[in-house]
GROMACS .gro file of C-alpha atoms in nm:
model
  180
    1UNK     CA    1  -1.215   0.893   0.227
    2UNK     CA    2  -1.293   0.580   0.428
    3UNK     CA    3  -0.932   0.540   0.557
    4UNK     CA    4  -1.029   0.280   0.818
    5UNK     CA    5  -1.298   0.105   0.610
    6UNK     CA    6  -1.558   0.179   0.877
    7UNK     CA    7  -1.830   0.212   0.613
    8UNK     CA    8  -1.807  -0.167   0.594
    9UNK     CA    9  -1.718  -0.162   0.225
   10UNK     CA   10  -1.457  -0.026  -0.014
   11UNK     CA   11  -1.651   0.296  -0.070
   12UNK     CA   12  -1.414   0.567  -0.197
   13UNK     CA   13  -1.155   0.310  -0.309
   14UNK     CA   14  -1.094   0.153  -0.650
   15UNK     CA   15  -0.987  -0.211  -0.647
   16UNK     CA   16  -0.755  -0.388  -0.889
   17UNK     CA   17  -0.668  -0.755  -0.907
   18UNK     CA   18  -0.892  -1.013  -0.747
   19UNK     CA   19  -0.835  -1.030  -0.374
   20UNK     CA   20  -0.903  -0.717  -0.169
   21UNK     CA   21  -1.173  -0.748   0.098
   22UNK     CA   22  -1.301  -0.571   0.406
   23UNK     CA   23  -1.304  -0.779   0.723
   24UNK     CA   24  -1.488  -0.697   1.044
   25UNK     CA   25  -1.308  -0.798   1.361
   26UNK     CA   26  -1.260  -0.531   1.628
   27UNK     CA   27  -1.020  -0.762   1.814
   28UNK     CA   28  -0.776  -0.741   1.521
   29UNK     CA   29  -0.853  -0.400   1.363
   30UNK     CA   30  -0.599  -0.127   1.433
   31UNK     CA   31  -0.890   0.100   1.526
   32UNK     CA   32  -1.265   0.070   1.486
   33UNK     CA   33  -1.407  -0.259   1.360
   34UNK     CA   34  -1.294  -0.300   0.999
   35UNK     CA   35  -0.973  -0.340   0.801
   36UNK     CA   36  -0.857  -0.440   0.453
   37UNK     CA   37  -0.731  -0.790   0.373
   38UNK     CA   38  -0.532  -0.834   0.052
   39UNK     CA   39  -0.357  -1.136  -0.096
   40UNK     CA   40  -0.239  -1.276  -0.426
   41UNK     CA   41  -0.438  -1.414  -0.720
   42UNK     CA   42  -0.288  -1.767  -0.716
   43UNK     CA   43  -0.271  -1.775  -1.096
   44UNK     CA   44   0.089  -1.890  -1.151
   45UNK     CA   45   0.215  -1.548  -1.266
   46UNK     CA   46   0.343  -1.241  -1.087
   47UNK     CA   47   0.021  -1.053  -1.005
   48UNK     CA   48  -0.090  -0.733  -0.836
   49UNK     CA   49  -0.386  -0.686  -0.602
   50UNK     CA   50  -0.491  -0.387  -0.396
   51UNK     CA   51  -0.683  -0.063  -0.379
   52UNK     CA   52  -0.622   0.302  -0.458
   53UNK     CA   53  -0.770   0.651  -0.437
   54UNK     CA   54  -0.697   0.942  -0.670
   55UNK     CA   55  -0.716   1.302  -0.548
   56UNK     CA   56  -0.679   1.623  -0.744
   57UNK     CA   57  -0.343   1.789  -0.683
   58UNK     CA   58  -0.106   2.030  -0.848
   59UNK     CA   59   0.266   2.107  -0.868
   60UNK     CA   60   0.458   2.191  -0.549
   61UNK     CA   61   0.185   2.055  -0.318
   62UNK     CA   62   0.348   1.870  -0.028
   63UNK     CA   63   0.213   1.557   0.140
   64UNK     CA   64   0.297   1.299   0.403
   65UNK     CA   65   0.156   0.948   0.396
   66UNK     CA   66   0.141   0.638   0.608
   67UNK     CA   67  -0.081   0.347   0.701
   68UNK     CA   68  -0.092   0.057   0.943
   69UNK     CA   69  -0.003  -0.297   0.826
   70UNK     CA   70  -0.037  -0.637   0.991
   71UNK     CA   71   0.023  -1.001   0.904
   72UNK     CA   72  -0.134  -1.282   1.099
   73UNK     CA   73   0.115  -1.554   1.204
   74UNK     CA   74  -0.120  -1.825   1.076
   75UNK     CA   75  -0.134  -1.655   0.731
   76UNK     CA   76   0.194  -1.463   0.710
   77UNK     CA   77   0.364  -1.382   0.381
   78UNK     CA   78   0.551  -1.668   0.219
   79UNK     CA   79   0.769  -1.715  -0.088
   80UNK     CA   80   0.838  -1.398  -0.283
   81UNK     CA   81   0.512  -1.216  -0.200
   82UNK     CA   82   0.564  -0.847  -0.123
   83UNK     CA   83   0.335  -0.571   0.007
   84UNK     CA   84   0.381  -0.195   0.043
   85UNK     CA   85   0.206   0.143   0.048
   86UNK     CA   86   0.266   0.369  -0.251
   87UNK     CA   87   0.204   0.733  -0.341
   88UNK     CA   88   0.248   0.852  -0.698
   89UNK     CA   89   0.205   1.188  -0.864
   90UNK     CA   90   0.057   1.171  -1.214
   91UNK     CA   91  -0.009   1.398  -1.508
   92UNK     CA   92  -0.349   1.446  -1.670
   93UNK     CA   93  -0.296   1.130  -1.880
   94UNK     CA   94  -0.209   0.918  -1.575
   95UNK     CA   95   0.165   0.897  -1.642
   96UNK     CA   96   0.372   0.862  -1.324
   97UNK     CA   97   0.586   1.172  -1.262
   98UNK     CA   98   0.710   1.088  -0.911
   99UNK     CA   99   0.692   0.770  -0.705
  100UNK     CA  100   0.720   0.712  -0.329
  101UNK     CA  101   0.683   0.388  -0.131
  102UNK     CA  102   0.697   0.257   0.222
  103UNK     CA  103   0.948  -0.008   0.318
  104UNK     CA  104   0.838  -0.332   0.150
  105UNK     CA  105   0.704  -0.615   0.363
  106UNK     CA  106   0.872  -0.941   0.262
  107UNK     CA  107   0.961  -1.275   0.416
  108UNK     CA  108   1.308  -1.127   0.479
  109UNK     CA  109   1.175  -0.828   0.677
  110UNK     CA  110   0.956  -1.066   0.876
  111UNK     CA  111   1.233  -1.319   0.954
  112UNK     CA  112   1.471  -1.038   1.058
  113UNK     CA  113   1.211  -0.895   1.297
  114UNK     CA  114   1.187  -0.567   1.104
  115UNK     CA  115   0.821  -0.650   1.041
  116UNK     CA  116   0.679  -0.861   1.326
  117UNK     CA  117   0.380  -1.094   1.291
  118UNK     CA  118   0.058  -1.032   1.490
  119UNK     CA  119   0.145  -0.666   1.546
  120UNK     CA  120   0.030  -0.349   1.371
  121UNK     CA  121   0.321  -0.157   1.219
  122UNK     CA  122   0.301   0.204   1.103
  123UNK     CA  123   0.441   0.215   0.749
  124UNK     CA  124   0.552   0.565   0.658
  125UNK     CA  125   0.588   0.640   0.287
  126UNK     CA  126   0.944   0.774   0.279
  127UNK     CA  127   1.135   0.605  -0.004
  128UNK     CA  128   1.159   0.805  -0.325
  129UNK     CA  129   1.192   0.592  -0.639
  130UNK     CA  130   1.288   0.662  -0.997
  131UNK     CA  131   0.956   0.591  -1.174
  132UNK     CA  132   1.141   0.451  -1.478
  133UNK     CA  133   1.382   0.209  -1.308
  134UNK     CA  134   1.210   0.157  -0.971
  135UNK     CA  135   1.541   0.218  -0.797
  136UNK     CA  136   1.537   0.402  -0.464
  137UNK     CA  137   1.689   0.746  -0.515
  138UNK     CA  138   1.630   0.914  -0.179
  139UNK     CA  139   1.469   0.892   0.164
  140UNK     CA  140   1.235   1.182   0.238
  141UNK     CA  141   0.980   1.301   0.492
  142UNK     CA  142   0.788   1.518   0.245
  143UNK     CA  143   0.630   1.395  -0.078
  144UNK     CA  144   0.643   1.686  -0.322
  145UNK     CA  145   0.428   1.700  -0.635
  146UNK     CA  146   0.652   1.775  -0.934
  147UNK     CA  147   0.571   2.009  -1.226
  148UNK     CA  148   0.291   1.872  -1.443
  149UNK     CA  149   0.107   1.702  -1.156
  150UNK     CA  150  -0.267   1.670  -1.207
  151UNK     CA  151  -0.350   1.417  -0.935
  152UNK     CA  152  -0.199   1.211  -0.655
  153UNK     CA  153  -0.267   0.838  -0.610
  154UNK     CA  154  -0.253   0.665  -0.270
  155UNK     CA  155  -0.229   0.290  -0.318
  156UNK     CA  156  -0.201  -0.040  -0.134
  157UNK     CA  157   0.011  -0.285  -0.335
  158UNK     CA  158   0.032  -0.663  -0.295
  159UNK     CA  159   0.263  -0.834  -0.544
  160UNK     CA  160   0.192  -1.206  -0.556
  161UNK     CA  161   0.465  -1.437  -0.677
  162UNK     CA  162   0.440  -1.686  -0.962
  163UNK     CA  163   0.484  -1.978  -0.720
  164UNK     CA  164   0.133  -1.927  -0.571
  165UNK     CA  165   0.286  -1.874  -0.226
  166UNK     CA  166   0.044  -1.818   0.058
  167UNK     CA  167   0.001  -1.525   0.293
  168UNK     CA  168  -0.205  -1.212   0.330
  169UNK     CA  169  -0.170  -0.859   0.463
  170UNK     CA  170  -0.411  -0.641   0.658
  171UNK     CA  171  -0.417  -0.261   0.627
  172UNK     CA  172  -0.602   0.000   0.834
  173UNK     CA  173  -0.605   0.373   0.911
  174UNK     CA  174  -0.454   0.483   0.581
  175UNK     CA  175  -0.357   0.851   0.559
  176UNK     CA  176  -0.249   1.094   0.292
  177UNK     CA  177  -0.207   1.440   0.446
  178UNK     CA  178  -0.155   1.759   0.252
  179UNK     CA  179   0.099   1.948   0.460
  180UNK     CA  180   0.147   2.260   0.245
   0.00000   0.00000   0.00000
């Protein structure tokens, strides 16, 4: 619910960390008037900020996921800050059974041109990770709920570095689609 934040608040989303806000600027928003701004905690440690939604699911349910991301050239990511979109399948206790992420947004992807500044980029969630080692194990187009799945979590992740580096990310039009 509220994938484009057009309610003007974070209704339907759970926040974690300290810096996730809704901004209203139709000149910047991917669509509509509002979008999410997220940035690090500036506390001298590696920190995580963002939002998530949990939805009931079950084994063998198939999804696709994406969302639009943007960084403003006057506030682009610096240092070792990283942002991505994540989908995880969890058991009834909240343990991660399967983990999928978009390509990460880093200073390297920005300097190479893979993630341009001042431009909305559609981030598809296609990288499958080992939930124990966080190593990429596969590239997929379908996110399949494994046995034991009780719910699916769609999440915006911003990992702030310990060097209190600057930069923020905007997100809009976030989608998690059940395809079968």
